Short mmCIF file of N, CA and C in Angstrom, two decimals:
data_model
loop_
_atom_site.label_atom_id
_atom_site.label_comp_id
_atom_site.label_asym_id
_atom_site.label_seq_id
_atom_site.Cartn_x
_atom_site.Cartn_y
_atom_site.Cartn_z
N UNK A 1 -11.92 -13.77 -7.43
CA UNK A 1 -11.75 -12.35 -7.23
C UNK A 1 -11.97 -12.26 -5.59
N UNK A 2 -11.24 -11.43 -5.21
CA UNK A 2 -11.20 -11.21 -3.45
C UNK A 2 -12.27 -10.31 -3.30
N UNK A 3 -11.97 -8.77 -3.70
CA UNK A 3 -12.81 -7.73 -3.18
C UNK A 3 -13.41 -7.06 -4.45
N UNK A 4 -14.46 -6.85 -4.59
CA UNK A 4 -15.17 -6.24 -5.68
C UNK A 4 -15.73 -4.94 -5.55
N UNK A 5 -15.20 -4.01 -6.22
CA UNK A 5 -15.69 -2.54 -6.18
C UNK A 5 -16.34 -2.20 -7.38
N UNK A 6 -16.70 -0.65 -7.29
CA UNK A 6 -17.52 -0.27 -8.44
C UNK A 6 -16.57 -0.28 -9.67
N UNK A 7 -15.37 0.20 -9.68
CA UNK A 7 -14.56 0.45 -10.86
C UNK A 7 -13.39 -0.55 -10.79
N UNK A 8 -13.09 -1.23 -9.52
CA UNK A 8 -11.73 -2.00 -9.56
C UNK A 8 -12.18 -3.21 -8.69
N UNK A 9 -11.42 -4.14 -8.82
CA UNK A 9 -11.31 -5.32 -7.87
C UNK A 9 -9.90 -5.44 -7.26
N UNK A 10 -9.88 -5.81 -6.11
CA UNK A 10 -8.57 -6.39 -5.26
C UNK A 10 -8.56 -7.85 -5.24
N UNK A 11 -7.32 -8.32 -5.70
CA UNK A 11 -7.27 -9.78 -5.81
C UNK A 11 -5.97 -10.16 -5.16
N UNK A 12 -5.89 -11.50 -4.75
CA UNK A 12 -4.52 -11.91 -4.24
C UNK A 12 -3.56 -12.11 -5.48
N UNK A 13 -2.12 -12.15 -4.96
CA UNK A 13 -1.12 -12.07 -5.92
C UNK A 13 -1.27 -13.45 -6.75
N UNK A 14 -0.88 -13.54 -7.93
CA UNK A 14 -0.76 -14.79 -8.62
C UNK A 14 0.53 -14.80 -9.33
N UNK A 15 1.05 -16.07 -9.78
CA UNK A 15 2.08 -16.21 -10.43
C UNK A 15 2.44 -15.20 -11.72
N UNK A 16 1.36 -14.98 -12.35
CA UNK A 16 1.43 -14.04 -13.49
C UNK A 16 1.75 -12.71 -13.10
N UNK A 17 1.86 -12.16 -11.78
CA UNK A 17 2.02 -10.81 -11.48
C UNK A 17 3.62 -10.77 -11.22
N UNK A 18 4.45 -11.72 -11.31
CA UNK A 18 5.99 -11.60 -11.15
C UNK A 18 6.45 -10.63 -11.91
N UNK A 19 6.45 -10.78 -13.09
CA UNK A 19 7.03 -9.72 -14.07
C UNK A 19 6.68 -8.21 -13.74
N UNK A 20 5.43 -8.04 -13.67
CA UNK A 20 4.87 -6.74 -13.39
C UNK A 20 5.47 -6.20 -11.97
N UNK A 21 5.42 -6.87 -10.98
CA UNK A 21 5.84 -6.64 -9.59
C UNK A 21 7.35 -6.47 -9.75
N UNK A 22 8.05 -7.17 -10.47
CA UNK A 22 9.60 -7.03 -10.49
C UNK A 22 9.99 -5.72 -11.18
N UNK A 23 9.05 -5.33 -12.34
CA UNK A 23 9.36 -3.98 -12.86
C UNK A 23 8.94 -2.90 -11.73
N UNK A 24 7.92 -2.90 -11.12
CA UNK A 24 7.57 -1.84 -10.27
C UNK A 24 8.63 -1.83 -9.19
N UNK A 25 8.86 -2.95 -8.62
CA UNK A 25 9.71 -2.89 -7.36
C UNK A 25 11.30 -2.20 -7.71
N UNK A 26 11.56 -2.46 -9.00
CA UNK A 26 12.90 -2.04 -9.53
C UNK A 26 12.85 -0.60 -10.25
N UNK A 27 11.76 0.06 -10.15
CA UNK A 27 11.48 1.17 -10.72
C UNK A 27 12.13 2.34 -9.71
N UNK A 28 13.14 2.76 -10.15
CA UNK A 28 13.98 3.93 -8.93
C UNK A 28 13.17 5.17 -8.84
N UNK A 29 12.24 5.45 -9.95
CA UNK A 29 11.35 6.62 -9.70
C UNK A 29 10.43 6.52 -8.53
N UNK A 30 10.07 5.24 -8.23
CA UNK A 30 9.10 5.21 -7.12
C UNK A 30 9.76 4.74 -5.66
N UNK A 31 11.07 4.46 -5.77
CA UNK A 31 11.72 4.14 -4.49
C UNK A 31 11.54 5.39 -3.40
N UNK A 32 11.63 6.50 -3.84
CA UNK A 32 11.49 7.53 -2.56
C UNK A 32 10.24 7.43 -1.91
N UNK A 33 9.21 6.94 -2.48
CA UNK A 33 7.72 6.88 -1.70
C UNK A 33 7.57 5.56 -1.16
N UNK A 34 8.50 4.47 -1.66
CA UNK A 34 8.23 3.14 -1.16
C UNK A 34 9.38 2.84 -0.08
N UNK A 35 10.34 3.72 0.14
CA UNK A 35 11.35 3.59 1.16
C UNK A 35 12.26 2.57 0.95
N UNK A 36 12.65 2.34 -0.48
CA UNK A 36 13.42 1.28 -1.11
C UNK A 36 14.61 1.96 -1.47
N UNK A 37 15.81 0.88 -1.34
CA UNK A 37 17.16 1.59 -1.77
C UNK A 37 17.95 0.45 -2.55
N UNK A 38 17.25 -0.60 -2.74
CA UNK A 38 17.99 -1.75 -3.27
C UNK A 38 17.21 -2.47 -4.32
N UNK A 39 17.82 -2.91 -5.50
CA UNK A 39 16.78 -3.76 -6.44
C UNK A 39 16.71 -5.09 -5.96
N UNK A 40 15.48 -5.54 -6.57
CA UNK A 40 15.03 -6.89 -6.27
C UNK A 40 15.30 -7.87 -7.31
N UNK A 41 15.82 -9.03 -7.12
CA UNK A 41 15.82 -10.07 -8.15
C UNK A 41 14.53 -10.58 -8.21
N UNK A 42 14.51 -11.24 -9.58
CA UNK A 42 13.18 -11.77 -10.06
C UNK A 42 12.87 -13.00 -8.97
N UNK A 43 13.85 -13.74 -8.58
CA UNK A 43 13.88 -14.86 -7.71
C UNK A 43 13.20 -14.35 -6.28
N UNK A 44 13.67 -13.33 -5.94
CA UNK A 44 13.14 -12.83 -4.66
C UNK A 44 11.70 -12.29 -4.73
N UNK A 45 11.26 -11.80 -5.95
CA UNK A 45 9.81 -11.39 -6.22
C UNK A 45 9.04 -12.77 -6.44
N UNK A 46 9.58 -13.73 -7.00
CA UNK A 46 8.86 -14.86 -7.16
C UNK A 46 8.52 -15.54 -5.77
N UNK A 47 9.68 -15.59 -4.91
CA UNK A 47 9.36 -16.10 -3.66
C UNK A 47 8.44 -15.29 -2.67
N UNK A 48 8.29 -14.10 -3.10
CA UNK A 48 7.41 -13.13 -2.38
C UNK A 48 6.06 -13.68 -2.85
N UNK A 49 5.81 -13.64 -4.15
CA UNK A 49 4.51 -13.92 -4.66
C UNK A 49 4.03 -15.27 -4.26
N UNK A 50 5.03 -16.20 -4.11
CA UNK A 50 4.54 -17.60 -3.76
C UNK A 50 4.35 -17.79 -2.19
N UNK A 51 4.84 -16.97 -1.45
CA UNK A 51 4.51 -17.09 0.17
C UNK A 51 3.86 -15.85 0.67
N UNK A 52 3.31 -15.12 -0.16
CA UNK A 52 2.66 -13.93 0.38
C UNK A 52 1.47 -14.23 1.13
N UNK A 53 0.64 -15.35 0.78
CA UNK A 53 -0.57 -15.31 1.33
C UNK A 53 -0.70 -16.67 2.28
N UNK A 54 0.46 -17.03 2.66
CA UNK A 54 0.51 -18.31 3.59
C UNK A 54 -0.09 -18.03 4.99
N UNK A 55 0.24 -16.79 5.62
CA UNK A 55 -0.42 -16.54 6.71
C UNK A 55 -0.17 -15.13 7.11
N UNK A 56 -1.30 -14.27 6.99
CA UNK A 56 -1.33 -12.89 7.35
C UNK A 56 -0.80 -12.57 8.66
N UNK A 57 -1.07 -13.35 9.70
CA UNK A 57 -0.64 -13.27 11.25
C UNK A 57 0.88 -13.45 11.31
N UNK A 58 1.38 -14.35 10.37
CA UNK A 58 3.01 -14.53 10.46
C UNK A 58 3.65 -13.66 9.58
N UNK A 59 3.32 -13.27 8.41
CA UNK A 59 4.07 -12.41 7.53
C UNK A 59 3.82 -11.01 7.81
N UNK A 60 2.63 -10.62 8.57
CA UNK A 60 2.41 -9.24 8.96
C UNK A 60 2.20 -8.29 7.75
N UNK A 61 2.08 -8.91 6.67
CA UNK A 61 1.82 -8.13 5.47
C UNK A 61 0.87 -8.65 4.46
N UNK A 62 0.40 -7.87 3.55
CA UNK A 62 -0.57 -8.49 2.48
C UNK A 62 -0.51 -7.55 1.50
N UNK A 63 -0.44 -8.12 0.11
CA UNK A 63 -0.45 -7.34 -1.12
C UNK A 63 -1.57 -7.85 -1.82
N UNK A 64 -2.45 -6.95 -2.36
CA UNK A 64 -3.42 -7.22 -3.10
C UNK A 64 -3.39 -6.48 -4.52
N UNK A 65 -3.52 -7.09 -5.67
CA UNK A 65 -3.57 -6.28 -6.88
C UNK A 65 -4.63 -5.76 -7.22
N UNK A 66 -4.47 -4.49 -8.01
CA UNK A 66 -5.52 -3.58 -8.23
C UNK A 66 -6.01 -3.89 -9.68
N UNK A 67 -7.16 -4.25 -10.09
CA UNK A 67 -7.65 -4.70 -11.39
C UNK A 67 -8.63 -3.91 -11.87
N UNK A 68 -8.56 -3.49 -13.16
CA UNK A 68 -9.71 -2.69 -13.64
C UNK A 68 -10.95 -3.58 -13.81
N UNK A 69 -12.29 -3.14 -13.46
CA UNK A 69 -13.48 -4.02 -13.83
C UNK A 69 -13.58 -4.14 -15.23
N UNK A 70 -13.57 -2.98 -15.94
CA UNK A 70 -13.81 -2.96 -17.33
C UNK A 70 -12.97 -3.76 -18.15
N UNK A 71 -11.53 -3.53 -18.06
CA UNK A 71 -10.67 -4.23 -18.87
C UNK A 71 -10.01 -5.33 -18.28
N UNK A 72 -10.15 -5.63 -17.12
CA UNK A 72 -9.55 -6.83 -16.47
C UNK A 72 -8.08 -6.68 -16.57
N UNK A 73 -7.59 -5.42 -16.33
CA UNK A 73 -6.20 -5.01 -16.43
C UNK A 73 -5.52 -4.78 -15.22
N UNK A 74 -4.38 -5.15 -14.74
CA UNK A 74 -3.63 -4.96 -13.53
C UNK A 74 -2.81 -3.83 -13.62
N UNK A 75 -3.06 -2.67 -12.87
CA UNK A 75 -2.35 -1.51 -12.86
C UNK A 75 -2.04 -0.92 -11.44
N UNK A 76 -2.08 -1.70 -10.38
CA UNK A 76 -1.62 -1.19 -9.18
C UNK A 76 -1.75 -2.32 -8.08
N UNK A 77 -1.34 -1.97 -6.95
CA UNK A 77 -1.54 -2.64 -5.85
C UNK A 77 -1.62 -1.96 -4.49
N UNK A 78 -2.33 -2.63 -3.70
CA UNK A 78 -2.77 -2.13 -2.32
C UNK A 78 -2.07 -3.15 -1.26
N UNK A 79 -1.55 -2.29 -0.38
CA UNK A 79 -0.57 -3.22 0.82
C UNK A 79 -1.09 -2.96 2.13
N UNK A 80 -1.00 -3.96 2.87
CA UNK A 80 -1.23 -3.82 4.27
C UNK A 80 0.25 -4.35 5.04
N UNK A 81 0.60 -3.62 5.83
CA UNK A 81 2.16 -3.66 6.33
C UNK A 81 2.08 -3.44 7.68
N UNK A 82 3.11 -4.15 8.51
CA UNK A 82 3.32 -3.87 9.89
C UNK A 82 2.15 -4.08 10.76
N UNK A 83 1.36 -5.14 10.32
CA UNK A 83 0.10 -5.62 10.92
C UNK A 83 0.49 -5.96 12.40
N UNK A 84 -0.30 -5.54 13.39
CA UNK A 84 -0.09 -5.63 14.79
C UNK A 84 -1.48 -6.12 15.32
N UNK A 85 -1.48 -7.53 15.36
CA UNK A 85 -2.85 -8.07 15.95
C UNK A 85 -3.10 -7.68 17.48
N UNK A 86 -2.02 -7.71 18.23
CA UNK A 86 -2.32 -7.38 19.47
C UNK A 86 -2.90 -5.69 19.74
N UNK A 87 -2.41 -4.87 19.14
CA UNK A 87 -2.89 -3.48 19.13
C UNK A 87 -4.00 -3.19 17.96
N UNK A 88 -4.26 -4.17 17.19
CA UNK A 88 -5.24 -4.05 16.23
C UNK A 88 -5.03 -2.95 15.17
N UNK A 89 -3.83 -2.85 14.61
CA UNK A 89 -3.73 -1.86 13.59
C UNK A 89 -2.65 -2.26 12.67
N UNK A 90 -2.56 -1.63 11.29
CA UNK A 90 -1.72 -1.82 10.41
C UNK A 90 -1.53 -0.67 9.59
N UNK A 91 -0.52 -0.51 8.73
CA UNK A 91 -0.31 0.39 7.75
C UNK A 91 -0.93 0.10 6.43
N UNK A 92 -1.27 1.02 5.62
CA UNK A 92 -1.74 0.83 4.37
C UNK A 92 -1.08 1.75 3.33
N UNK A 93 -0.71 1.22 2.11
CA UNK A 93 -0.13 1.72 1.01
C UNK A 93 -0.63 1.37 -0.24
N UNK A 94 -0.59 2.35 -1.19
CA UNK A 94 -1.30 2.18 -2.47
C UNK A 94 -0.34 2.57 -3.61
N UNK A 95 -0.39 1.68 -4.61
CA UNK A 95 0.46 2.22 -5.78
C UNK A 95 -0.56 2.21 -7.04
N UNK A 96 -0.60 3.03 -7.68
CA UNK A 96 -1.26 3.16 -9.08
C UNK A 96 -0.23 3.46 -10.21
N UNK A 97 -0.13 2.69 -11.22
CA UNK A 97 0.77 3.05 -12.38
C UNK A 97 0.35 4.30 -12.90
N UNK A 98 1.29 5.00 -13.37
CA UNK A 98 1.20 6.42 -13.71
C UNK A 98 0.27 6.60 -14.90
N UNK A 99 0.08 5.66 -15.48
CA UNK A 99 -0.98 5.76 -16.70
C UNK A 99 -2.38 5.72 -16.34
N UNK A 100 -2.56 5.37 -14.94
CA UNK A 100 -4.09 5.08 -14.58
C UNK A 100 -4.35 6.16 -13.33
N UNK A 101 -3.35 7.14 -13.04
CA UNK A 101 -3.52 7.95 -11.93
C UNK A 101 -4.57 8.96 -12.21
N UNK A 102 -5.27 9.74 -11.06
CA UNK A 102 -6.23 10.65 -11.19
C UNK A 102 -7.55 10.36 -11.79
N UNK A 103 -7.76 8.99 -11.61
CA UNK A 103 -9.03 8.50 -12.08
C UNK A 103 -10.04 7.94 -10.95
N UNK A 104 -9.33 8.17 -9.61
CA UNK A 104 -10.29 7.82 -8.58
C UNK A 104 -9.95 6.37 -7.96
N UNK A 105 -9.01 5.61 -8.82
CA UNK A 105 -8.72 4.21 -8.42
C UNK A 105 -8.28 4.23 -7.19
N UNK A 106 -7.35 4.92 -6.66
CA UNK A 106 -6.44 4.80 -5.49
C UNK A 106 -7.34 5.11 -4.22
N UNK A 107 -8.42 6.20 -4.48
CA UNK A 107 -9.30 6.39 -3.40
C UNK A 107 -10.35 5.15 -3.28
N UNK A 108 -10.82 4.54 -4.48
CA UNK A 108 -11.70 3.40 -4.20
C UNK A 108 -10.93 2.30 -3.36
N UNK A 109 -9.70 2.11 -4.01
CA UNK A 109 -8.80 0.98 -3.11
C UNK A 109 -8.65 1.21 -1.67
N UNK A 110 -8.62 2.53 -1.23
CA UNK A 110 -8.34 2.80 0.13
C UNK A 110 -9.57 2.48 0.72
N UNK A 111 -10.81 2.95 0.07
CA UNK A 111 -12.06 2.78 0.72
C UNK A 111 -12.33 1.12 0.97
N UNK A 112 -12.01 0.43 0.05
CA UNK A 112 -12.12 -1.05 -0.04
C UNK A 112 -11.18 -1.53 1.03
N UNK A 113 -10.07 -1.11 1.04
CA UNK A 113 -9.15 -1.60 2.27
C UNK A 113 -9.49 -1.13 3.54
N UNK A 114 -10.16 -0.05 3.77
CA UNK A 114 -10.66 0.23 4.98
C UNK A 114 -11.88 -0.71 5.62
N UNK A 115 -12.78 -0.82 4.62
CA UNK A 115 -13.71 -1.79 4.84
C UNK A 115 -13.22 -3.32 5.25
N UNK A 116 -12.21 -3.76 4.52
CA UNK A 116 -11.72 -5.22 4.82
C UNK A 116 -11.01 -5.05 6.17
N UNK A 117 -10.20 -4.12 6.51
CA UNK A 117 -9.53 -4.08 7.71
C UNK A 117 -10.53 -3.90 8.92
N UNK A 118 -11.49 -3.24 8.95
CA UNK A 118 -12.48 -3.05 9.80
C UNK A 118 -13.49 -4.09 9.91
N UNK A 119 -14.08 -4.62 8.94
CA UNK A 119 -15.20 -5.54 8.88
C UNK A 119 -14.76 -6.96 8.78
N UNK A 120 -13.68 -7.24 8.35
CA UNK A 120 -13.08 -8.61 8.27
C UNK A 120 -12.01 -8.81 9.37
N UNK A 121 -10.91 -7.91 9.37
CA UNK A 121 -9.86 -8.11 10.33
C UNK A 121 -10.14 -7.51 11.64
N UNK A 122 -11.32 -6.76 11.79
CA UNK A 122 -11.60 -6.12 13.16
C UNK A 122 -10.68 -5.29 13.75
N UNK A 123 -9.85 -4.41 12.89
CA UNK A 123 -8.94 -3.51 13.35
C UNK A 123 -9.43 -2.44 13.94
N UNK A 124 -8.54 -1.78 14.76
CA UNK A 124 -9.19 -0.32 15.40
C UNK A 124 -8.60 0.58 14.77
N UNK A 125 -7.47 0.49 13.89
CA UNK A 125 -7.06 1.84 13.15
C UNK A 125 -6.10 1.12 11.99
N UNK A 126 -6.05 2.00 11.02
CA UNK A 126 -5.07 1.99 9.98
C UNK A 126 -4.25 3.09 9.93
N UNK A 127 -3.11 3.10 9.27
CA UNK A 127 -2.39 4.33 9.08
C UNK A 127 -1.40 4.51 7.82
N UNK A 128 -1.04 5.47 7.55
CA UNK A 128 -0.17 5.70 6.28
C UNK A 128 1.11 6.52 6.75
N UNK A 129 2.25 6.48 5.99
CA UNK A 129 3.25 7.25 6.11
C UNK A 129 3.48 7.98 4.74
N UNK A 130 3.50 9.45 4.57
CA UNK A 130 3.42 10.05 3.35
C UNK A 130 4.38 11.22 3.52
N UNK A 131 5.50 11.22 2.41
CA UNK A 131 6.51 12.10 2.43
C UNK A 131 5.73 13.59 2.38
N UNK A 132 6.38 14.68 3.28
CA UNK A 132 5.76 15.85 3.35
C UNK A 132 5.48 16.44 1.97
N UNK A 133 6.38 16.36 1.03
CA UNK A 133 6.22 16.98 -0.25
C UNK A 133 5.37 16.21 -1.24
N UNK A 134 4.69 15.19 -0.97
CA UNK A 134 3.83 14.47 -1.68
C UNK A 134 2.41 14.87 -1.60
N UNK A 135 2.13 16.03 -2.24
CA UNK A 135 0.90 16.54 -2.03
C UNK A 135 -0.26 15.71 -2.45
N UNK A 136 -0.14 15.11 -3.56
CA UNK A 136 -1.39 14.26 -4.22
C UNK A 136 -1.55 13.17 -3.25
N UNK A 137 -0.62 12.43 -2.61
CA UNK A 137 -0.91 11.44 -1.68
C UNK A 137 -1.44 11.97 -0.40
N UNK A 138 -0.99 12.87 0.13
CA UNK A 138 -1.62 13.71 1.41
C UNK A 138 -3.08 14.04 1.04
N UNK A 139 -3.24 14.66 -0.22
CA UNK A 139 -4.69 14.97 -0.53
C UNK A 139 -5.60 13.73 -0.45
N UNK A 140 -5.07 12.54 -1.21
CA UNK A 140 -5.84 11.43 -1.20
C UNK A 140 -6.15 10.83 0.04
N UNK A 141 -5.17 10.57 0.96
CA UNK A 141 -5.33 10.00 2.18
C UNK A 141 -6.36 11.11 3.13
N UNK A 142 -6.32 12.37 2.90
CA UNK A 142 -7.14 13.17 3.64
C UNK A 142 -8.55 13.01 3.11
N UNK A 143 -8.76 13.00 1.98
CA UNK A 143 -10.02 12.79 1.21
C UNK A 143 -10.74 11.55 1.73
N UNK A 144 -9.95 10.33 1.91
CA UNK A 144 -10.45 9.23 2.47
C UNK A 144 -10.56 9.17 3.88
N UNK A 145 -10.35 10.33 4.79
CA UNK A 145 -10.86 10.44 5.96
C UNK A 145 -9.73 10.22 6.97
N UNK A 146 -8.56 10.14 6.49
CA UNK A 146 -7.24 9.94 7.33
C UNK A 146 -6.90 11.25 7.93
N UNK A 147 -6.55 11.44 9.19
CA UNK A 147 -5.96 12.66 9.68
C UNK A 147 -4.58 12.74 10.02
N UNK A 148 -3.93 13.75 9.70
CA UNK A 148 -2.65 13.99 10.20
C UNK A 148 -2.31 13.82 11.73
N UNK A 149 -1.60 13.07 12.22
CA UNK A 149 -1.50 13.11 13.70
C UNK A 149 0.02 13.24 14.05
N UNK A 150 0.71 13.39 13.13
CA UNK A 150 2.21 13.76 13.66
C UNK A 150 3.14 13.89 12.36
N UNK A 151 4.05 14.88 12.55
CA UNK A 151 5.12 15.06 11.69
C UNK A 151 6.36 14.49 12.04
N UNK A 152 6.86 13.64 11.51
CA UNK A 152 8.22 12.83 11.55
C UNK A 152 9.37 13.76 11.07
N UNK A 153 9.87 14.56 11.75
CA UNK A 153 10.88 15.38 11.24
C UNK A 153 12.11 14.61 10.73
N UNK A 154 12.63 15.14 9.34
CA UNK A 154 13.79 14.53 9.02
C UNK A 154 13.79 13.00 9.03
N UNK A 155 12.58 12.36 8.75
CA UNK A 155 12.45 10.94 8.80
C UNK A 155 12.95 10.20 7.65
N UNK A 156 12.85 10.73 6.37
CA UNK A 156 13.22 9.88 5.24
C UNK A 156 14.65 10.50 4.65
N UNK A 157 15.56 9.81 4.52
CA UNK A 157 16.88 10.20 4.01
C UNK A 157 16.62 10.22 2.40
N UNK A 158 16.88 11.35 1.84
CA UNK A 158 16.74 11.55 0.40
C UNK A 158 18.08 11.79 -0.42
N UNK A 159 19.23 11.79 0.34
CA UNK A 159 20.44 11.98 -0.40
C UNK A 159 21.52 12.18 0.79
N UNK A 160 22.54 12.56 0.26
CA UNK A 160 23.76 12.65 1.30
C UNK A 160 23.42 13.97 2.13
N UNK A 161 23.22 13.68 3.42
CA UNK A 161 22.85 14.66 4.41
C UNK A 161 21.60 15.52 4.05
N UNK A 162 20.73 14.75 3.27
CA UNK A 162 19.31 15.39 2.99
C UNK A 162 18.27 14.49 3.55
N UNK A 163 17.31 15.10 4.22
CA UNK A 163 16.31 14.26 4.66
C UNK A 163 14.85 15.16 4.48
N UNK A 164 13.87 14.28 4.53
CA UNK A 164 12.51 14.67 4.35
C UNK A 164 11.48 14.48 5.52
N UNK A 165 10.72 15.43 5.66
CA UNK A 165 9.78 15.09 6.84
C UNK A 165 8.62 14.17 6.21
N UNK A 166 8.09 13.31 7.00
CA UNK A 166 7.14 12.45 6.57
C UNK A 166 5.81 12.43 7.58
N UNK A 167 4.57 12.76 7.06
CA UNK A 167 3.43 12.74 8.03
C UNK A 167 3.03 11.26 8.19
N UNK A 168 2.61 11.29 9.52
CA UNK A 168 1.97 10.03 10.03
C UNK A 168 0.36 10.21 9.98
N UNK A 169 -0.44 9.55 9.10
CA UNK A 169 -1.76 9.83 9.11
C UNK A 169 -2.57 8.60 9.63
N UNK A 170 -3.72 8.79 10.30
CA UNK A 170 -4.42 7.63 10.86
C UNK A 170 -5.83 7.84 10.41
N UNK A 171 -6.46 6.62 10.46
CA UNK A 171 -7.92 6.53 10.36
C UNK A 171 -8.45 5.42 11.36
N UNK A 172 -9.23 6.12 12.19
CA UNK A 172 -9.73 5.19 13.38
C UNK A 172 -10.96 4.53 13.09
N UNK A 173 -11.16 3.16 13.39
CA UNK A 173 -12.46 2.52 12.90
C UNK A 173 -13.57 3.27 13.76
N UNK A 174 -14.57 3.78 13.17
CA UNK A 174 -15.73 4.44 13.81
C UNK A 174 -16.46 3.57 14.48
N UNK A 175 -16.40 2.33 14.25
CA UNK A 175 -17.41 1.27 15.03
C UNK A 175 -16.69 0.72 16.33
N UNK A 176 -15.49 1.03 16.45
CA UNK A 176 -14.82 0.51 17.67
C UNK A 176 -14.69 1.45 18.75
#
């Protein structure tokens, strides 16, 4: 186990996660929030799982699986991306399967990621990009202490000549 919380654990990717990640990455319903437009092959997902934890400083990303403490069930993932060691920052993203949403798991995962980023990685800040119409994610990140610091106008293309604004939210390490 990697990080243990009250209701959830965060752990490194394992080969057993390939099928689950393959399904999530190819779910077109979540592509608008993951900024994805193309399907992933099972081979690509397997390669990602097999190489994901070689070196955070080289890959600039980290994916951890979210596991229920009670049932030992995997139902989400927490991502660190665009890691920038020079400026001591990275992005954070959370995915919770629809069957497990609104139970506080995403909030707990964000709190655990904040602790990891600030106490282990010694980062100055973490940030998130949230579509302006995604009110539940905006509320989640604001509840977790993130502040809206900028609105990226027409940032995310949603269709032919259609664009959506995206909020840039930041959380600064209070200890730095």
